[in-house]
Amino acid sequence: MSLGLGLIGTGFMGKAHALAYRAAEAVFGDVPPVRLARLCDTPVENARRYATQFRFDVATDDWRTLMAAPDVDIVSITTPNALHKEMALAAIAAGKHVHCEKPLALTIDDAEEMEAAARAAGVRTMVGYNYIHNPAITHARRLISEGVIGKPVHFRGWVDEDYQADPDLPWTWRAKRADAGLGALGDLGCHLVSMSHILMGEIESLIADTQIIHDTRPLPDGSGRGTVENEDTASAILRYKTGAQGTVCTSRSAWGRKNKLDWELHGTKGMLTFSQERLNELQLYTNDGPKSQQGFRTILTGPEHAPYDSFCPAPGHQLGFGDLKTAEVATFLRAITAGTDAFPSFTDALEFERIIHAIDISAREGRRVTL
Amino acid sequence: MSLGLGLIGTGFMGKAHALAYRAAEAVFGDVPPVRLARLCDTPVENARRYATQFRFDVATDDWRTLMAAPDVDIVSITTPNALHKEMALAAIAAGKHVHCEKPLALTIDDAEEMEAAARAAGVRTMVGYNYIHNPAITHARRLISEGVIGKPVHFRGWVDEDYQADPDLPWTWRAKRADAGLGALGDLGCHLVSMSHILMGEIESLIADTQIIHDTRPLPDGSGRGTVENEDTASAILRYKTGAQGTVCTSRSAWGRKNKLDWELHGTKGMLTFSQERLNELQLYTNDGPKSQQGFRTILTGPEHAPYDSFCPAPGHQLGFGDLKTAEVATFLRAITAGTDAFPSFTDALEFERIIHAIDISAREGRRVTL
Amino acid sequence: MSLGLGLIGTGFMGKAHALAYRAAEAVFGDVPPVRLARLCDTPVENARRYATQFRFDVATDDWRTLMAAPDVDIVSITTPNALHKEMALAAIAAGKHVHCEKPLALTIDDAEEMEAAARAAGVRTMVGYNYIHNPAITHARRLISEGVIGKPVHFRGWVDEDYQADPDLPWTWRAKRADAGLGALGDLGCHLVSMSHILMGEIESLIADTQIIHDTRPLPDGSGRGTVENEDTASAILRYKTGAQGTVCTSRSAWGRKNKLDWELHGTKGMLTFSQERLNELQLYTNDGPKSQQGFRTILTGPEHAPYDSFCPAPGHQLGFGDLKTAEVATFLRAITAGTDAFPSFTDALEFERIIHAIDISAREGRRVTL
Amino acid sequence: MSLGLGLIGTGFMGKAHALAYRAAEAVFGDVPPVRLARLCDTPVENARRYATQFRFDVATDDWRTLMAAPDVDIVSITTPNALHKEMALAAIAAGKHVHCEKPLALTIDDAEEMEAAARAAGVRTMVGYNYIHNPAITHARRLISEGVIGKPVHFRGWVDEDYQADPDLPWTWRAKRADAGLGALGDLGCHLVSMSHILMGEIESLIADTQIIHDTRPLPDGSGRGTVENEDTASAILRYKTGAQGTVCTSRSAWGRKNKLDWELHGTKGMLTFSQERLNELQLYTNDGPKSQQGFRTILTGPEHAPYDSFCPAPGHQLGFGDLKTAEVATFLRAITAGTDAFPSFTDALEFERIIHAIDISAREGRRVTL
């Protein structure tokens, strides 16, 4: 069996999907072959150029025909967030498996509609929370489940970039809630929530605040200044269902942070910390052995930490961003073959994204939000 | 002019004060000589032993006679927090300058009473927020005031230790609100708040939550388990009067953290970060020069960063914890000589400590607290 | 034009080559398409299995037929080092372009023979010094050439792993000079020399010493202990033709080092340092601006540092080991298309490998070796 | 019993000695009280000023009277290196215990004369290799002796600063062999050798090279350029008597290095590394426990690591440069009281300093030097 891919979008994530689908079988061996069937972008010249570069069979600027095509089994959606819903619903209606970039949608209502449709149709879904496919993260989960750091009791996470840090950047559609939805929470915060979820479990309730640092920006046409409607930063204090507490914070205006997605997890016997900008490392402290020899240790990922070994048999050689995407794709392909749910499916992603919207609601309404 | 010191306590902080008062003149040159007049501890054998070791003239177990002594100009209080108030009020009543360890008192009412008494009496006061006397911190303040990172818009801080991380530790009086007051907030959180204050200015309001991780502990006499009444962790989201936001978090149950007191300060042109466990380093990122050469730089403190040069003329040779205390003492001695307020005085400390109590109130009452 | 690849070997490097040749066109766009024509390994079942996984057209266990095949334009040699020479000479004789893993050969005589043959035949060659294709390294070279750190005056480098650190590891053919050639110098040291060469230029002379830490190891058949004939560590002090000096050190018995390949380059105006286990970072210090703000800065690679942007348009997202191999392959493909020499060709690699053999000679003969 | 100190010099090291002798008894308790008897410097105003600041009884500009004084038991010599010999010999002749800054002398002949005189006179001696008194270093020695990293088999060390990195610095007497002796080896290299000695034991032979980066410098009077006669960098490859090998390297022209004194020690079961610019940390890797959890751990010094506890009972609070000097002084005072040799005495220091001169000889004569 081979699976035909219909990919929509050729930008940052479009290329990342193309590379990952091209690589998955060769890296892992145990995943079904993928045919790069159809690539959609506008204008069509763009689609054609990248169809050649990525070696798709067909280039198109009409995503509806892509979805209708019998040679397409999987639709991969990497377009701007505002387009996810319409495309995903159409793909589901066409009976395709859907791989959608995060976040699912601009609003939680839309995300719920997408999730319900996918569940009703019985198609397989996957959402692009690629950082959780990192072997370092998988290893962290294993250490937690084996009790190496005891019972998790506290969590702190931060996800920051600096793409909106410059006060002089012009206003764009990203600043408009109707077009972009949430700000830092939607772009970045949801990644952190996905980490929190897999490491700490479900959240019971939270309190939060958000901040718009640059409340207007110069309009690109020079006609004045446009209003920034969505948050530059968000901070929340969480209560998990286990009784643990934690904080999650995000900023899109944090100078110097390029892909910060850091967390620390406090257990009753030790601590784990992680930093995405050094994605091949995991820090572990345990209250074991002589006190005089205790300390945080840097575990450098290697073949002991699946699926690192599928990429490289030698430790310390480093996986990259693209490799995490390839691991995500392989997870999805295996789920399709097995007829089981992939993780994170639309259903899982909906849970993650409920949290970022709860943070937004708590901040706007000044109240504790129970999930 | 020389100043006579009456020191109460010979424990961790008692020794730190003794060493600092012994060293200040020799290190700085420009501070008045200090006579180590009287040392108080119980039992008196303890006082005698350390009076010999530290070279105090007189050993006593009666702190009231110490305060009454005409050869004592400064009373330094390093006893358990519950004793601060009575001793400080007595010292103030005796017209002595008072150096008190943090926090001022168990409750904000007590702290207010102490502050009012000191102000009314016109004595000089200093509270042991020694970390803010670090040359790295002073340099951070200078960089901010010079606009090197633009306008401060966001702050995050953490202060963690692991002295209450072990679930098997026995119950002590530190777990009882009546005896110890706040938990992590009082021991640790107030240090972080002092940093926030000098870097970001005053706080307008906050929301917070706290957590007791180990809600009972074995009683030392084996008679069962005692209740832990004060917080193991606290987290707060702050709104500063400038419009900036921020978070402060503390835990006394964070395995592996020995003296973590870290913060990051986001500005409109750059970022500063600091980590107390590497107290001689400051990290600076600025949006300057070629993009391809930007990065966080590690500034290692040296003679360019006063008062480092008073300790050592060569950069990178490292100051220690004791040196920060010596800098604190010098600051106090100079203020006494000059007849001006030292920083942080009881008045300043009261402001810091209002915040930790506001965090406690917000958490217990589930509401935003305005300061 | 498309180029047909004949790949020999399916191990660590075989898979790395397969993945890189699969990815290069899609990543870079400006390189010729590659046909995965023939894959050779023994036994043939192995070749077949991986030909399916990597999607080669033909599987074989006969490397001579692979080289003779008209559908093969490039022969990629990833077999054990002792086989490189025979295979490379055959490929050259067949008029194929040759991509060979490092080191070229077990002896410098063999390497010279290979280089001469390639040059005489006019085929394009590339040797697998993949770490020098890292955008961080390319950026370092640019900073040096732009004078950012002044004139390079001193270099220090280390390349360490721990695959021979365990005293209880059994003896293998890798310990035998006739089969494996050099020890740590051949496996690791040559990578470091390649870095030295591109950063500092040619070496005039050197003095060196080597060490066998574990001089015997248990024979796998339990019949006693076998002799370790090649070096566990090597250290050399270099004089460059520019007058600069430096040291290069390597160990294959350095516990905890998984892929250490670190260096520091001292200039008259600043310093650069790099660590392969954090391959997306470059450290830069320059004697610029206020002394009080100077420090080593961590430059995190991003789209400012070509060819990072071909993999990802967002900074800090991290390239991995495989991406460096893809960059190497792209460099080779472009050279073939352009009819120019790739870097590093057999000619360049010969220069690198002269150094590791000079280190060995200096150590064995106890004398300065002039190159 | 109290001991009278006669201190010569009030510069960087003079002040460091004064502070350390003032602090030692109060910090440690178990050392004899010190009387700050006499302080010598020129002009006498300087001596007077600092005698007041440091609280010495007598100020003088005549070091010979200081040595003759009956109230002086210990002579501490912190003058420029060229003066050490004459002063130390005079102090020894006067029957005083001698605390001398490193290096002992400009030449090995002079150092031998000093050592022989001290040994013949039976006075106690101490040389200012203060970094080896760091609790982190003491802990490293303990870990090695306990076999935690197995048998030491390889060592690498570096000691670098940047005080001669700037090409435009004027010529000073430090560049003249007759006045300053060795260059980087004398200022810095000897510290590293002291580390090598206590961690790895005695050296059997070595090969080395040295480099003058800036061979002339502008004369301060503007009359042209003066010749730099001593080395900016030195590098050596060592053979230890145990059969281990290693490298030691030093530079006084390494931009960005303020007090780098780093080393790594390879054992058959693990590795230790240390960095002086983070002097409260020790890195340990051991081949223990699950492979998937192995990594370098950062041990932060605390009360488990004597004599840290004498300075502070809480871990992670950080010792500074001055504290290491205080530990050195306490070691000397205890040895005087006990009538035993201190470490490192003139005899020990002579062994260290033989190595830096052997490095110089090897470099100048181009041959292996056996010790």
Short mmCIF file of N, CA, C and O in Angstrom, two decimals, chain A residues 259-308:
data_model
loop_
_atom_site.label_atom_id
_atom_site.label_comp_id
_atom_site.label_asym_id
_atom_site.label_seq_id
_atom_site.Cartn_x
_atom_site.Cartn_y
_atom_site.Cartn_z
N ASN A 259 13.56 30.57 19.20
CA ASN A 259 12.64 29.43 19.23
C ASN A 259 12.65 28.87 20.65
O ASN A 259 12.78 27.67 20.85
N LYS A 260 12.51 29.77 21.60
CA LYS A 260 12.52 29.33 23.00
C LYS A 260 11.22 28.58 23.29
O LYS A 260 10.14 29.09 23.02
N LEU A 261 11.36 27.40 23.80
CA LEU A 261 10.20 26.61 24.23
C LEU A 261 10.75 25.76 25.36
O LEU A 261 11.17 24.62 25.18
N ASP A 262 10.84 26.38 26.51
CA ASP A 262 11.54 25.78 27.64
C ASP A 262 10.56 25.39 28.72
O ASP A 262 9.51 26.02 28.88
N TRP A 263 10.90 24.38 29.46
CA TRP A 263 10.06 24.03 30.60
C TRP A 263 10.89 23.37 31.67
O TRP A 263 11.99 22.88 31.43
N GLU A 264 10.34 23.39 32.87
CA GLU A 264 10.94 22.64 33.96
C GLU A 264 9.82 21.95 34.70
O GLU A 264 8.74 22.51 34.91
N LEU A 265 10.06 20.70 35.08
CA LEU A 265 9.04 19.88 35.71
C LEU A 265 9.59 19.41 37.05
O LEU A 265 10.59 18.70 37.10
N HIS A 266 8.94 19.84 38.10
CA HIS A 266 9.37 19.53 39.46
C HIS A 266 8.67 18.27 39.95
O HIS A 266 7.44 18.21 39.96
N GLY A 267 9.46 17.30 40.34
CA GLY A 267 8.87 16.09 40.92
C GLY A 267 9.25 15.96 42.38
O GLY A 267 10.08 16.72 42.90
N THR A 268 8.67 14.99 43.03
CA THR A 268 8.98 14.81 44.46
C THR A 268 10.35 14.18 44.69
O THR A 268 10.86 14.19 45.81
N LYS A 269 10.96 13.63 43.64
CA LYS A 269 12.29 13.04 43.78
C LYS A 269 13.34 13.68 42.88
O LYS A 269 14.52 13.29 42.93
N GLY A 270 12.93 14.60 42.02
CA GLY A 270 13.91 15.17 41.11
C GLY A 270 13.28 16.20 40.21
O GLY A 270 12.13 16.62 40.41
N MET A 271 14.03 16.61 39.22
CA MET A 271 13.55 17.63 38.30
C MET A 271 14.06 17.36 36.90
O MET A 271 15.17 16.84 36.71
N LEU A 272 13.22 17.71 35.93
CA LEU A 272 13.60 17.66 34.52
C LEU A 272 13.47 19.06 33.93
O LEU A 272 12.48 19.74 34.21
N THR A 273 14.42 19.45 33.10
CA THR A 273 14.26 20.71 32.37
C THR A 273 14.68 20.51 30.92
O THR A 273 15.48 19.64 30.59
N PHE A 274 14.11 21.35 30.08
CA PHE A 274 14.33 21.22 28.63
C PHE A 274 14.34 22.61 28.01
O PHE A 274 13.61 23.50 28.45
N SER A 275 15.12 22.75 26.96
CA SER A 275 15.20 24.01 26.23
C SER A 275 15.21 23.72 24.74
O SER A 275 16.12 23.06 24.24
N GLN A 276 14.19 24.21 24.04
CA GLN A 276 14.05 23.88 22.61
C GLN A 276 15.21 24.38 21.77
O GLN A 276 15.56 23.76 20.77
N GLU A 277 15.83 25.49 22.17
CA GLU A 277 16.96 25.99 21.38
C GLU A 277 18.19 25.10 21.53
O GLU A 277 19.19 25.31 20.85
N ARG A 278 18.12 24.14 22.43
CA ARG A 278 19.11 23.06 22.50
C ARG A 278 18.35 21.75 22.55
O ARG A 278 18.34 21.04 23.55
N LEU A 279 17.70 21.45 21.44
CA LEU A 279 16.66 20.42 21.43
C LEU A 279 17.19 19.01 21.62
O LEU A 279 16.40 18.08 21.81
N ASN A 280 18.50 18.84 21.55
CA ASN A 280 19.06 17.50 21.73
C ASN A 280 19.52 17.23 23.16
O ASN A 280 20.24 16.28 23.41
N GLU A 281 19.13 18.09 24.08
CA GLU A 281 19.56 17.96 25.46
C GLU A 281 18.36 17.90 26.40
O GLU A 281 17.36 18.58 26.18
N LEU A 282 18.52 17.13 27.46
CA LEU A 282 17.53 17.07 28.52
C LEU A 282 18.31 17.15 29.82
O LEU A 282 19.36 16.50 29.96
N GLN A 283 17.84 17.98 30.76
CA GLN A 283 18.52 18.12 32.04
C GLN A 283 17.75 17.33 33.10
O GLN A 283 16.55 17.51 33.24
N LEU A 284 18.49 16.54 33.85
CA LEU A 284 17.86 15.70 34.88
C LEU A 284 18.60 15.87 36.20
O LEU A 284 19.83 15.76 36.26
N TYR A 285 17.83 16.11 37.25
CA TYR A 285 18.39 16.10 38.62
C TYR A 285 17.59 15.09 39.41
O TYR A 285 16.37 15.10 39.38
N THR A 286 18.30 14.21 40.11
CA THR A 286 17.60 13.29 41.01
C THR A 286 18.29 13.30 42.36
O THR A 286 19.50 13.49 42.47
N ASN A 287 17.47 13.11 43.37
CA ASN A 287 17.97 13.07 44.74
C ASN A 287 18.49 11.66 45.03
O ASN A 287 17.95 10.94 45.87
N ASP A 288 19.54 11.28 44.30
CA ASP A 288 20.11 9.93 44.42
C ASP A 288 21.59 10.00 44.67
O ASP A 288 22.25 10.93 44.22
N GLY A 289 22.12 8.97 45.30
CA GLY A 289 23.57 8.86 45.47
C GLY A 289 24.08 9.89 46.47
O GLY A 289 23.30 10.60 47.10
N PRO A 290 25.41 9.98 46.59
CA PRO A 290 25.98 10.91 47.56
C PRO A 290 25.56 12.35 47.26
O PRO A 290 25.61 12.78 46.11
N LYS A 291 25.15 13.04 48.31
CA LYS A 291 24.76 14.46 48.16
C LYS A 291 25.86 15.27 47.47
O LYS A 291 25.59 16.18 46.70
N SER A 292 27.11 14.90 47.82
CA SER A 292 28.22 15.70 47.30
C SER A 292 28.43 15.51 45.80
O SER A 292 29.23 16.22 45.20
N GLN A 293 27.73 14.54 45.22
CA GLN A 293 27.87 14.31 43.77
C GLN A 293 26.61 14.65 43.01
O GLN A 293 26.53 14.43 41.80
N GLN A 294 25.60 15.16 43.70
CA GLN A 294 24.36 15.48 42.99
C GLN A 294 24.52 16.73 42.14
O GLN A 294 25.28 17.63 42.48
N GLY A 295 23.75 16.76 41.07
CA GLY A 295 23.78 17.93 40.21
C GLY A 295 22.89 17.68 39.00
O GLY A 295 22.50 16.54 38.73
N PHE A 296 22.55 18.74 38.31
CA PHE A 296 21.81 18.58 37.06
C PHE A 296 22.74 17.95 36.03
O PHE A 296 23.86 18.42 35.84
N ARG A 297 22.25 16.92 35.39
CA ARG A 297 23.07 16.30 34.34
C ARG A 297 22.45 16.61 32.98
O ARG A 297 21.24 16.66 32.82
N THR A 298 23.32 16.79 32.00
CA THR A 298 22.87 17.04 30.63
C THR A 298 22.88 15.73 29.87
O THR A 298 23.93 15.18 29.57
N ILE A 299 21.70 15.22 29.59
CA ILE A 299 21.59 14.01 28.77
C ILE A 299 21.52 14.45 27.32
O ILE A 299 20.63 15.19 26.93
N LEU A 300 22.48 14.00 26.55
CA LEU A 300 22.54 14.35 25.13
C LEU A 300 21.86 13.20 24.38
O LEU A 300 22.24 12.05 24.55
N THR A 301 20.87 13.51 23.57
CA THR A 301 20.11 12.41 22.97
C THR A 301 20.98 11.59 22.01
O THR A 301 21.90 12.10 21.37
N GLY A 302 20.63 10.32 21.96
CA GLY A 302 21.36 9.37 21.15
C GLY A 302 20.49 8.17 20.87
O GLY A 302 19.27 8.21 21.07
N PRO A 303 21.09 7.10 20.39
CA PRO A 303 20.29 5.93 19.97
C PRO A 303 19.54 5.27 21.13
O PRO A 303 18.64 4.46 20.89
N GLU A 304 19.89 5.60 22.36
CA GLU A 304 19.13 5.09 23.50
C GLU A 304 17.74 5.72 23.58
O GLU A 304 16.91 5.29 24.38
N HIS A 305 17.56 6.80 22.82
CA HIS A 305 16.33 7.58 22.94
C HIS A 305 15.58 7.54 21.62
O HIS A 305 15.75 8.42 20.78
N ALA A 306 14.75 6.51 21.43
CA ALA A 306 13.97 6.38 20.19
C ALA A 306 13.14 7.63 19.99
O ALA A 306 12.65 8.19 20.95
N PRO A 307 12.92 8.04 18.73
CA PRO A 307 13.38 7.41 17.50
C PRO A 307 14.69 7.99 16.96
O PRO A 307 14.91 7.92 15.75
N TYR A 308 15.53 8.54 17.84
CA TYR A 308 16.81 9.09 17.38
C TYR A 308 17.56 8.09 16.50
O TYR A 308 18.16 8.45 15.48
#
